[in-house]
Short mmCIF file of C-alpha atoms and ligand atoms in Angstrom, two decimals:
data_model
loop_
_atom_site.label_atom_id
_atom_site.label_comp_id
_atom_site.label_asym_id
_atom_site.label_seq_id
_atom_site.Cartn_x
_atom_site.Cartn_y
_atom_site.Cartn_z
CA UNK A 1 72.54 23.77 -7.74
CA UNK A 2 70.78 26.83 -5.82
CA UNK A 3 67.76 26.04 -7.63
CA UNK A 4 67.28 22.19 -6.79
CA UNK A 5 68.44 23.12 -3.32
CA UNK A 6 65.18 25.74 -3.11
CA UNK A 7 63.39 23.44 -5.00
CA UNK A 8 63.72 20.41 -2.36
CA UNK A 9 63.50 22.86 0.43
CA UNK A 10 60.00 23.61 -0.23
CA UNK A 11 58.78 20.57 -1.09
CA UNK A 12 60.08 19.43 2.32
CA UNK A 13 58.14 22.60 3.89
CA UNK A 14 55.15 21.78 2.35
CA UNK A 15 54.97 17.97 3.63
CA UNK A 16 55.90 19.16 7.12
CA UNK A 17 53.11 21.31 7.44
CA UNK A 18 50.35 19.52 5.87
CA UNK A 19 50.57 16.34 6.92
CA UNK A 20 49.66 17.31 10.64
CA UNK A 21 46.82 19.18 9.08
CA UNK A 22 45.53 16.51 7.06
CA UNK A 23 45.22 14.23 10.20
CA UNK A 24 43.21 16.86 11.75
CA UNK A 25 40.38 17.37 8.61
CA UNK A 26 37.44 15.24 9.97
CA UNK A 27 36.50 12.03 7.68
CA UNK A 28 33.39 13.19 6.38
CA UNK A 29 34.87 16.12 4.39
CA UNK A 30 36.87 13.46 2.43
CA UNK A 31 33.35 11.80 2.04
CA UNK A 32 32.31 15.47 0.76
CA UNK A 33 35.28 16.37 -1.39
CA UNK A 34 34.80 12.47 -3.18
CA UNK A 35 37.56 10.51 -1.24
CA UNK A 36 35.89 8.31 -0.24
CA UNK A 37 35.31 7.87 3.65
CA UNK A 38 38.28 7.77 5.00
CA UNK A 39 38.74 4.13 5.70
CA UNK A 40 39.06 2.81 2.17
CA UNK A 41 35.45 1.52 1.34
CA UNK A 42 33.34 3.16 -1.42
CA UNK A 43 31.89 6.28 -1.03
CA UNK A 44 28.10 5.57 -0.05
CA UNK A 45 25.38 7.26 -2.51
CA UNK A 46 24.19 10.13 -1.42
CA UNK A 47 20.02 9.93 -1.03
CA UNK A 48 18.25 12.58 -3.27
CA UNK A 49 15.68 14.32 -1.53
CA UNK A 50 13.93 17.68 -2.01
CA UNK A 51 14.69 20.09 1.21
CA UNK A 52 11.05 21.69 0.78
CA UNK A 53 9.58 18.24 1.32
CA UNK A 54 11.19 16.34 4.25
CA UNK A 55 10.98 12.60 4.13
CA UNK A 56 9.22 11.34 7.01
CA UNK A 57 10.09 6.98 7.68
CA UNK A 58 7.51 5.62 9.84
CA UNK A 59 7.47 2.43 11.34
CA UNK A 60 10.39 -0.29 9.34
CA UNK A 61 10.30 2.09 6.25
CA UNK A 62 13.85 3.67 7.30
CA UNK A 63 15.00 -0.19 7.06
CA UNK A 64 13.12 -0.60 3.83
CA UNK A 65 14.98 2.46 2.22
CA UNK A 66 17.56 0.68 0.45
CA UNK A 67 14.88 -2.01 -1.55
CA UNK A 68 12.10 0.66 -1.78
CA UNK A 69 10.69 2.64 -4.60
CA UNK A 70 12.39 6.04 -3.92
CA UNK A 71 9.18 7.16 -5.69
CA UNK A 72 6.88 5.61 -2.68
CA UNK A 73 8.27 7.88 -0.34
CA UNK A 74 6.04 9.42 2.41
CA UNK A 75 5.84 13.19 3.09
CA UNK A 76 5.27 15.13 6.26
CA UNK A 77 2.64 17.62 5.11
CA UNK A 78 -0.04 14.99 6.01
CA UNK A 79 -1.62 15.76 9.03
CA UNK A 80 -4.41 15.57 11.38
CA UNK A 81 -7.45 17.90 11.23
CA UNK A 82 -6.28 18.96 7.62
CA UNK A 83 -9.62 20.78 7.30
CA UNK A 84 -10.25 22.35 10.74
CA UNK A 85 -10.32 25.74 8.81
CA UNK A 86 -11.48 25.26 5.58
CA UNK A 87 -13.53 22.52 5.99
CA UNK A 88 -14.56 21.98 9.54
CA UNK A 89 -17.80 19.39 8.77
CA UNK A 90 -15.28 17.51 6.35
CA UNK A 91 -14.40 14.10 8.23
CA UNK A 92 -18.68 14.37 9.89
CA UNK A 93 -19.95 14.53 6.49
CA UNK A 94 -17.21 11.75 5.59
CA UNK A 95 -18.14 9.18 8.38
CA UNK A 96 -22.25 10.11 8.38
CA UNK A 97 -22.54 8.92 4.53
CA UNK A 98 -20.49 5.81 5.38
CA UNK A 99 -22.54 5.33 8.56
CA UNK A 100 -25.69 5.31 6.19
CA UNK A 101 -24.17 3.47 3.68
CA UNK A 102 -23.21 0.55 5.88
CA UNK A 103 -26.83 0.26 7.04
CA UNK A 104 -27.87 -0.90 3.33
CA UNK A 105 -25.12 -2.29 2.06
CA UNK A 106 -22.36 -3.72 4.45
CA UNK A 107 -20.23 -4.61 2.06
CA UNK A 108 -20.00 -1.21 0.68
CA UNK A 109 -17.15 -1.47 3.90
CA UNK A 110 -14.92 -3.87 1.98
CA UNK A 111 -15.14 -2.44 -1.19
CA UNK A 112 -13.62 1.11 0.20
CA UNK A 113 -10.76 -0.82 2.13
CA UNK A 114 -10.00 -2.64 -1.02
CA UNK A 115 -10.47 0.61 -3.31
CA UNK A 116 -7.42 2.80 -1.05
CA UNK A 117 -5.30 -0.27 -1.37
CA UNK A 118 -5.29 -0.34 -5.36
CA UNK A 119 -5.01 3.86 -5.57
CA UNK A 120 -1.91 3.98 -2.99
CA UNK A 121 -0.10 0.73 -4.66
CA UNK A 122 -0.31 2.18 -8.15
CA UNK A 123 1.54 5.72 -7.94
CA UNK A 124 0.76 6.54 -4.56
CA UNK A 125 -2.53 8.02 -2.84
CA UNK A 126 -3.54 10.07 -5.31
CA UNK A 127 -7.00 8.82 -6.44
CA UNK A 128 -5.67 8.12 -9.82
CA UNK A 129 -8.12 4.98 -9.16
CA UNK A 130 -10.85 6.88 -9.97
CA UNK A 131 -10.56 8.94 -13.01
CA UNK A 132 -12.41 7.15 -15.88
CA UNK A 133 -10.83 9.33 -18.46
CA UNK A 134 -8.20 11.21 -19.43
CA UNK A 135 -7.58 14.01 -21.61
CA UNK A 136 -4.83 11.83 -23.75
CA UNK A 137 -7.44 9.46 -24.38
CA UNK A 138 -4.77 6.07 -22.65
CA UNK A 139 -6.58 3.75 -20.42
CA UNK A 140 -7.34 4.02 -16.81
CA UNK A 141 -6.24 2.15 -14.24
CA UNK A 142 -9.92 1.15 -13.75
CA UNK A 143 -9.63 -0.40 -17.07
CA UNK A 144 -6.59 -2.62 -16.01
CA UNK A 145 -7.54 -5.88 -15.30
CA UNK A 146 -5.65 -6.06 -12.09
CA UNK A 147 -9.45 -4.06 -11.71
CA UNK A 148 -11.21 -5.06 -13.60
CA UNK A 149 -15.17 -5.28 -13.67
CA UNK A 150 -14.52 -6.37 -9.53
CA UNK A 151 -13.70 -2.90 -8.27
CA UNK A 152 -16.58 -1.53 -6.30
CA UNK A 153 -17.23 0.93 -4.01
CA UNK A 154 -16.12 4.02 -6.73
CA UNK A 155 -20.17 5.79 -6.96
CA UNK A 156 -19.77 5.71 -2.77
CA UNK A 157 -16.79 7.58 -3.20
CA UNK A 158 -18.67 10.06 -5.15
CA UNK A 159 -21.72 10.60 -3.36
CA UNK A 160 -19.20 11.19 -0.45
CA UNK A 161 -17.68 14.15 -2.20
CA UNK A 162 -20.91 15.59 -4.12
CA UNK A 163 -21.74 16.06 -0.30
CA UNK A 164 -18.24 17.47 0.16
CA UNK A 165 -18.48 20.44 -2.89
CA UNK A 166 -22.14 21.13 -1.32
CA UNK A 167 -20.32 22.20 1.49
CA UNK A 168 -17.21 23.95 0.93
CA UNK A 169 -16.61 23.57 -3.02
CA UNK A 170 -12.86 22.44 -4.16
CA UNK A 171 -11.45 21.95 -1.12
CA UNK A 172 -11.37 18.21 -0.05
CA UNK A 173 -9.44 16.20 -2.54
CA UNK A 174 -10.54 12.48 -3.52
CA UNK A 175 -7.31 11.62 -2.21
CA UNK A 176 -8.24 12.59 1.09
CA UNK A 177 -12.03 11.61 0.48
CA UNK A 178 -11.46 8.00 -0.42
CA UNK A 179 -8.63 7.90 3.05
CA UNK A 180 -11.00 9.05 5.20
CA UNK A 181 -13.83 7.01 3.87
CA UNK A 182 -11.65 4.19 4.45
CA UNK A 183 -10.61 5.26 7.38
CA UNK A 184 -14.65 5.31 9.20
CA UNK A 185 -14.91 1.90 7.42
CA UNK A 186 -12.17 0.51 8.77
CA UNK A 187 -13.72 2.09 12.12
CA UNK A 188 -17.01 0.27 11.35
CA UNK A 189 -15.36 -3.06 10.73
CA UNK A 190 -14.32 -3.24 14.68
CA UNK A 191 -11.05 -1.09 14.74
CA UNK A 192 -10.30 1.66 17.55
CA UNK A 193 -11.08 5.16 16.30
CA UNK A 194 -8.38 7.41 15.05
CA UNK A 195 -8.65 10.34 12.99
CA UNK A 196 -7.10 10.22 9.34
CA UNK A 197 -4.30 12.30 8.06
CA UNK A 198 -5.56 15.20 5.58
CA UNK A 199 -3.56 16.97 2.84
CA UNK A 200 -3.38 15.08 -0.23
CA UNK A 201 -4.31 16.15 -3.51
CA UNK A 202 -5.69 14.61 -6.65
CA UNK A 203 -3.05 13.46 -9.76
CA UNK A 204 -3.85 14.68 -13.11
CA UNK A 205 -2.90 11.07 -14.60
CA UNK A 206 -4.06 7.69 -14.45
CA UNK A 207 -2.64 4.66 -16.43
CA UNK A 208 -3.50 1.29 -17.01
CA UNK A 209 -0.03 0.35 -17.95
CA UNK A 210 1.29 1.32 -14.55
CA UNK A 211 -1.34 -0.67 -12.97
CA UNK A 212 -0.69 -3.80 -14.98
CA UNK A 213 3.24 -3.16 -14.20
CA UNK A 214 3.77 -5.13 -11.28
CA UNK A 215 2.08 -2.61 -8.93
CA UNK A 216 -0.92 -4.79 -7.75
CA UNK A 217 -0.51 -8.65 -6.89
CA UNK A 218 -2.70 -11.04 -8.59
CA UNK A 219 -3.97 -14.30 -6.74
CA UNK A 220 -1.64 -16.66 -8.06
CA UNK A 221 1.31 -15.09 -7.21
CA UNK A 222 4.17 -16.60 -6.02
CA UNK A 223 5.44 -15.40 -2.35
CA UNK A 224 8.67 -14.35 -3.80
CA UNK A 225 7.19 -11.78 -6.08
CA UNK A 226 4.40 -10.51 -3.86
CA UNK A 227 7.44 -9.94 -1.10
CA UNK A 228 9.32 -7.98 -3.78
CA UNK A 229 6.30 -5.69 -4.36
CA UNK A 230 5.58 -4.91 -1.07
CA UNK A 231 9.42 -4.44 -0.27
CA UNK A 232 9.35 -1.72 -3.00
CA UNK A 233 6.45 0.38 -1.36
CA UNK A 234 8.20 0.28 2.04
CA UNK A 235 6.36 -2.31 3.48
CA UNK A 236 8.59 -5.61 4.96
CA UNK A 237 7.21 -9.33 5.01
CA UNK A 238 6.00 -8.79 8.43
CA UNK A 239 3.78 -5.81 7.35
CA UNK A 240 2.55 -7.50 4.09
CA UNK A 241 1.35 -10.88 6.22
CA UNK A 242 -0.79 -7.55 8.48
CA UNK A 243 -2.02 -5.68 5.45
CA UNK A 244 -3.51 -9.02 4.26
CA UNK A 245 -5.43 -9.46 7.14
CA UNK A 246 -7.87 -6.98 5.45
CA UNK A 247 -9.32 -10.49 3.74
CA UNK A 248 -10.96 -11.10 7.02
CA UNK A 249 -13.60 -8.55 5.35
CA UNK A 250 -15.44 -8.94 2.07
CA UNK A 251 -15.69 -11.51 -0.23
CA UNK A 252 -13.40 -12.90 -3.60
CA UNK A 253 -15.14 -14.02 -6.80
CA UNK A 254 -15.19 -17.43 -7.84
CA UNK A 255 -13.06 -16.88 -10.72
CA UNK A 256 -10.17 -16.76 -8.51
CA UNK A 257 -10.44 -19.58 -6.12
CA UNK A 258 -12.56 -22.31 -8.54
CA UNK A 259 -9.67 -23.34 -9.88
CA UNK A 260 -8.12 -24.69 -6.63
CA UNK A 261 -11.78 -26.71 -5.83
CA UNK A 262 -11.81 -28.16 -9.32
CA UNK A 263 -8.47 -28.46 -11.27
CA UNK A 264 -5.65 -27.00 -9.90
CA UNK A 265 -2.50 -26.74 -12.17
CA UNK A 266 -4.22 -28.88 -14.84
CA UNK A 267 -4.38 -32.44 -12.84
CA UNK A 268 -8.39 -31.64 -13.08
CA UNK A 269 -8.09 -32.77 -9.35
CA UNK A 270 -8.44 -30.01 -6.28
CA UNK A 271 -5.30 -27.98 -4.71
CA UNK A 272 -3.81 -31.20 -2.55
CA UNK A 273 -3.08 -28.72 0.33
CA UNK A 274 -6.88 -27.80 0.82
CA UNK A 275 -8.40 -29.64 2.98
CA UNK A 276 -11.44 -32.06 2.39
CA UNK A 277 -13.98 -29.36 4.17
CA UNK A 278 -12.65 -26.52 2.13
CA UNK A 279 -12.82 -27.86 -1.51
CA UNK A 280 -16.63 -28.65 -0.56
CA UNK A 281 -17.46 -25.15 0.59
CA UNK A 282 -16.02 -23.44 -2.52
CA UNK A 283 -17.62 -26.57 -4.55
CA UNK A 284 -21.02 -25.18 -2.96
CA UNK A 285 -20.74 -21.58 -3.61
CA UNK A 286 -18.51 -21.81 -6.57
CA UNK A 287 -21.28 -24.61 -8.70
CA UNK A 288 -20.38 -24.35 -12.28
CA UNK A 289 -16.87 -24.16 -13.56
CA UNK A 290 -18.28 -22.74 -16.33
CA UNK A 291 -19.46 -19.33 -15.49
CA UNK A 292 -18.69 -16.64 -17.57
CA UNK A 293 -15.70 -14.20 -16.30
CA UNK A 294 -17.06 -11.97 -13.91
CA UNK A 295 -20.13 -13.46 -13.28
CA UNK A 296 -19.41 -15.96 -10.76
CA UNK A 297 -20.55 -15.52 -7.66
CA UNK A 298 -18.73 -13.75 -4.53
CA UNK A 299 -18.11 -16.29 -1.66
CA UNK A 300 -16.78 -14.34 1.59
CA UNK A 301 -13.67 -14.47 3.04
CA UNK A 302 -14.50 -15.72 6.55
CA UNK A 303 -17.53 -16.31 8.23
CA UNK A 304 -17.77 -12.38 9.45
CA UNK A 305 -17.64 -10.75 6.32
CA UNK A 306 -18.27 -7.20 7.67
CA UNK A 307 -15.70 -7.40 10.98
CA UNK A 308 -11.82 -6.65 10.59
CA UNK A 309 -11.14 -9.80 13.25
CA UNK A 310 -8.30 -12.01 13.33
CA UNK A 311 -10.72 -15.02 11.88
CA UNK A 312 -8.42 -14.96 8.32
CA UNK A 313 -5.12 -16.22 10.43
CA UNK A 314 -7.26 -18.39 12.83
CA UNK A 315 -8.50 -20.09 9.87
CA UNK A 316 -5.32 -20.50 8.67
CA UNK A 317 -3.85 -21.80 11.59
CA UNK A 318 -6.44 -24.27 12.58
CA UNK A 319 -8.39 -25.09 9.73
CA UNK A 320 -5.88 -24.36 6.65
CA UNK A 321 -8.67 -22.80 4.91
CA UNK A 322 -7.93 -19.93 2.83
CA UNK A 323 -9.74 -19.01 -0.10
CA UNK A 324 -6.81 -17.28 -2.64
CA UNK A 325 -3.87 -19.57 -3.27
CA UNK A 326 -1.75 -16.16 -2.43
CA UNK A 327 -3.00 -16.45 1.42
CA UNK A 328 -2.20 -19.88 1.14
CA UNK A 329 1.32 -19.36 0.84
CA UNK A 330 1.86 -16.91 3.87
CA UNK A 331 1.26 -20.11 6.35
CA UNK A 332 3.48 -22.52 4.71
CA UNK A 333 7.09 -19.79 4.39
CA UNK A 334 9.47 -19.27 7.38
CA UNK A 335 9.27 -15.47 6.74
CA UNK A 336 5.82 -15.22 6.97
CA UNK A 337 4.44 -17.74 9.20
CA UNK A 338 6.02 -17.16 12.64
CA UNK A 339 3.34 -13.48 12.07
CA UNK A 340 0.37 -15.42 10.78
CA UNK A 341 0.34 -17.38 14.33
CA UNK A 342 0.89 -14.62 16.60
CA UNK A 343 -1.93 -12.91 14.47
CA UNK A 344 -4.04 -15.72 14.91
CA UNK A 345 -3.47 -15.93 18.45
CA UNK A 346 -3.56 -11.64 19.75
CA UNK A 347 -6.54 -10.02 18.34
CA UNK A 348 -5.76 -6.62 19.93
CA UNK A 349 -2.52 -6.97 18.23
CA UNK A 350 -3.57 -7.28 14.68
CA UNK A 351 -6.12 -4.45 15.01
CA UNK A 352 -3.08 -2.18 16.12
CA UNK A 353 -0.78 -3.74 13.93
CA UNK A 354 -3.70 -3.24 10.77
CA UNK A 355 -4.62 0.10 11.95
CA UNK A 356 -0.80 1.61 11.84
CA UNK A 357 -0.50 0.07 8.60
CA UNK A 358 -3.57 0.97 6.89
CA UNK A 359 -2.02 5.11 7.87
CA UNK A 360 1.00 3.97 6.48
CA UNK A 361 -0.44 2.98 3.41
CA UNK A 362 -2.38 6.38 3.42
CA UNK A 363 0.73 8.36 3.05
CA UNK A 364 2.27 6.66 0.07
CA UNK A 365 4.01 8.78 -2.54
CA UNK A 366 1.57 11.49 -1.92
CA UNK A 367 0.67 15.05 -3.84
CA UNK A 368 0.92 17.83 -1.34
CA UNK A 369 0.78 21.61 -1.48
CA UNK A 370 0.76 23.09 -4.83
CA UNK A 371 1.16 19.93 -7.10
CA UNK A 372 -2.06 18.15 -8.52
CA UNK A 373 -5.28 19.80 -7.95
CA UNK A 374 -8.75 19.63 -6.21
CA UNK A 375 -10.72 17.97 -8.29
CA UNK A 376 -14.69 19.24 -8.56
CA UNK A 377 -15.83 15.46 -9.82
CA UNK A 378 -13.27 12.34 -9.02
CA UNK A 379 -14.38 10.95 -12.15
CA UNK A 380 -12.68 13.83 -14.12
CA UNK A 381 -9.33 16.19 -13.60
CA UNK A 382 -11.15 20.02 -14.28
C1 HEM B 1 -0.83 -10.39 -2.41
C2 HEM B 1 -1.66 -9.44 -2.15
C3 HEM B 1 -3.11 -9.43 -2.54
C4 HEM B 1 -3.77 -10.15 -3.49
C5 HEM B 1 -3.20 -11.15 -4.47
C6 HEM B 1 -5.17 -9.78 -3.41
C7 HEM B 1 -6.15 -10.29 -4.22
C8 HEM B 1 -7.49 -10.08 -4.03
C9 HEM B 1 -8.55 -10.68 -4.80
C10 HEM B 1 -8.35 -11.61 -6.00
C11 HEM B 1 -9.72 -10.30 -4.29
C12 HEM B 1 -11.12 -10.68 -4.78
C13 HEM B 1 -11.64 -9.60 -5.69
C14 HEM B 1 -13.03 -9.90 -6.19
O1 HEM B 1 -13.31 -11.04 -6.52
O2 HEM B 1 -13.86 -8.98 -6.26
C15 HEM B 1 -9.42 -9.44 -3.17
C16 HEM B 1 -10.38 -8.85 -2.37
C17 HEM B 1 -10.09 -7.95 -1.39
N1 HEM B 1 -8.85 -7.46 -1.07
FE1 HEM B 1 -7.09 -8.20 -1.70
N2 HEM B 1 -5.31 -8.86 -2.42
C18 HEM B 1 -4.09 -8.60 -1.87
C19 HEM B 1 -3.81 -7.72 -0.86
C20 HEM B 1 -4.73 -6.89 -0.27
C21 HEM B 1 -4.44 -5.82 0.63
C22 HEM B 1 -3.04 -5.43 1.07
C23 HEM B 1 -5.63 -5.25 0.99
C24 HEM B 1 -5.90 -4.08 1.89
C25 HEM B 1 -5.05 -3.50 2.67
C26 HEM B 1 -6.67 -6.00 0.33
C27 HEM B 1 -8.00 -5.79 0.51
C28 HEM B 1 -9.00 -6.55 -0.07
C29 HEM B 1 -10.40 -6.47 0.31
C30 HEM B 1 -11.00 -5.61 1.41
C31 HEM B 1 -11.09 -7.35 -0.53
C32 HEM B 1 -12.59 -7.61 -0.55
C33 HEM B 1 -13.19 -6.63 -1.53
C34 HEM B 1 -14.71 -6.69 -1.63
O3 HEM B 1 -15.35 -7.54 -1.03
O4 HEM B 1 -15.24 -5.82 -2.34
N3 HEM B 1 -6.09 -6.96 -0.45
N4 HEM B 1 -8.06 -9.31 -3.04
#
């Protein structure tokens, strides 16, 4: 009887002094210990990150977080002046072969924008793009046919950093060479100056397959899917209707866009939402049907082929002309519209807009410090 007498004695002891205490512990240890947190809902995930490289979120990518590509995260080592030190003619020697570049061949401006676009979608900004080989013998991404024969702009790129080595060997990365070229080009094209961010470095790898895997959207896409890809490399549909106003500059191949002139889905009768005026003008540049792949001519985007203006959405807007049935979709959605017309109608606003993204873009899933390398040729790892 002494015994259960003790016994319930303690227990009572115990409950009297813990329970006060318990009240006291602050929620998120429960959250810590695996209790949940504290008000009966699920314990959240935690979010993995590596201490030595902080996650910076710029812009809507902290509201992206939960549908993005952990992967596609952006680090902080970027930053401005990267080469002040080590390479202090880097970004001069950068924008001076653009400059003379652009004097013989404007295009050469599109095909760089175009160029940083397919190396940051596919892995991240890491100039995988531009390896034609590597030492497992796979394919490229150059070889994917997301690129295809149609990618230009890769032997600027490398006069660009031939320059580079003269001057201070292995130390600017093709990462950072084909940013910053990108960056004077989109400078060239009519946007306001700003200096690039430095600090990337060059990826050992480069795979077809990943290119092919859903990383790059092809031009008959539907909206749903291209949303879903940009969603996963942090960029929302507001963004994706911005980045797209880089088809104000350059041109698409025929290939892509005869089809809507000449037999769209089969019915051997044009796209019925293009208008009269448009099916001729691809009719005139786009003659015969029969062209070989990849030899068809280009036919520009808009009638400024070499300025980054707002002529894509006003276009759109007034004259529903697009060229790629994928552009064609952002005017006719509720979640993409509503930013084609205020595109269309604020010019300073989509060069702001197109500027912040295009840096955005330049910091996805990034190499940084001691991972990768500096390559001597961005043809080849060392
Ligand atoms: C749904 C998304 C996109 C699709 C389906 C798409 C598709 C295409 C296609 C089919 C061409 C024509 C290629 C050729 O015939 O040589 C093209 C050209 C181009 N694209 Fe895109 N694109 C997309 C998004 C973007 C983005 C986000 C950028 C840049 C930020 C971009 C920049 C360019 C540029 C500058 C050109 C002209 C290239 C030149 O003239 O050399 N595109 N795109």
């Amino acid at each position: 009887m002494k015994m259960v007498g003790f016994f319930i004695t303690t227990i009572l002891m115990f409950h009297l002094v813990m329970v006060p205490c318990v009240a006291f512990i602050p929620r998120e240890w429960f959250n810590f210990i695996g209790f949940g947190n504290g008000e009966g809902q699920k314990p959240q995930p935690l979010l993995k990150y590596d201490p030595g490289e902080p996650l910076v979120l710029i812009g809507n990518e902290a509201e992206n977080l939960g549908t993005a590509d952990p992967a596609m995260a952006t680090r902080t080592d970027l930053r401005e002046k990267f080469y002040s030190r080590t390479c202090p003619k880097a970004e001069k020697i950068v924008a001076d072969a653009v400059a003379d570049t652009f004097k013989t061949n404007p295009n050469a401006l599109a095909n760089v924008i175009r160029l940083q676009f397919h190396d940051c979608f596919v892995g991240g900004c890491d100039a995988s793009l531009l390896l034609d080989y590597i030492p497992s013998g796979d394919q490229v991404e150059k070889r994917s046919g997301f690129n295809g024969l149609l990618l230009k702009g890769a032997d600027l790129i490398d006069d660009i950093k031939s320059k580079l080595e003269q001057e201070c060997p292995q130390t600017v990365s093709c990462a950072d060479t084909l940013v910053f070229a990108t960056n004077e080009a989109l400078i060239l094209s009519g946007l306001p100056r700003q200096r690039p961010l430095g600090g990337r470095r060059d990826t050992l790898t480069s795979l077809a397959k990943m290119a092919d895997d859903n990383n790059l959207p092809a031009p008959n896409w539907p909206l749903e899917k291209m949303i879903e890809t940009f969603k996963r490399k942090g960029f929302n549909e507001e963004e994706m209707v911005i980045l797209l106003g880089a088809h104000s500059v350059g041109s698409t191949h025929c290939d892509f866009i005869m089809y809507r002139a000449y037999n769209y889905k089969e019915t051997n009768q044009p796209d019925p939402t293009l208008p009269q005026g448009v099916v001729d003008e691809i009719k005139k540049v786009c003659v015969d049907a029969n062209t070989p792949k990849y030899r068809n001519p280009p036919m520009n985007f808009d009638e400024t082929p070499t300025v980054l203006d707002n002529l894509f959405y006003k276009n759109m807007v007034e004259r529903n002309r697009t060229l790629l049935e994928t552009d064609a979709y952002l005017l006719n959605d509720p979640r993409t519209a509503p930013t084609v017309q205020q595109m269309a109608t604020d010019p300073e606003l989509f060069h702001k807009r197109f500027m912040e993204l295009m840096k955005k873009l330049s910091t996805l899933n990034v190499l940084t410090g001691k991972d990768g390398e500096i390559r001597k040729t961005c043809r080849s790892t060392n």
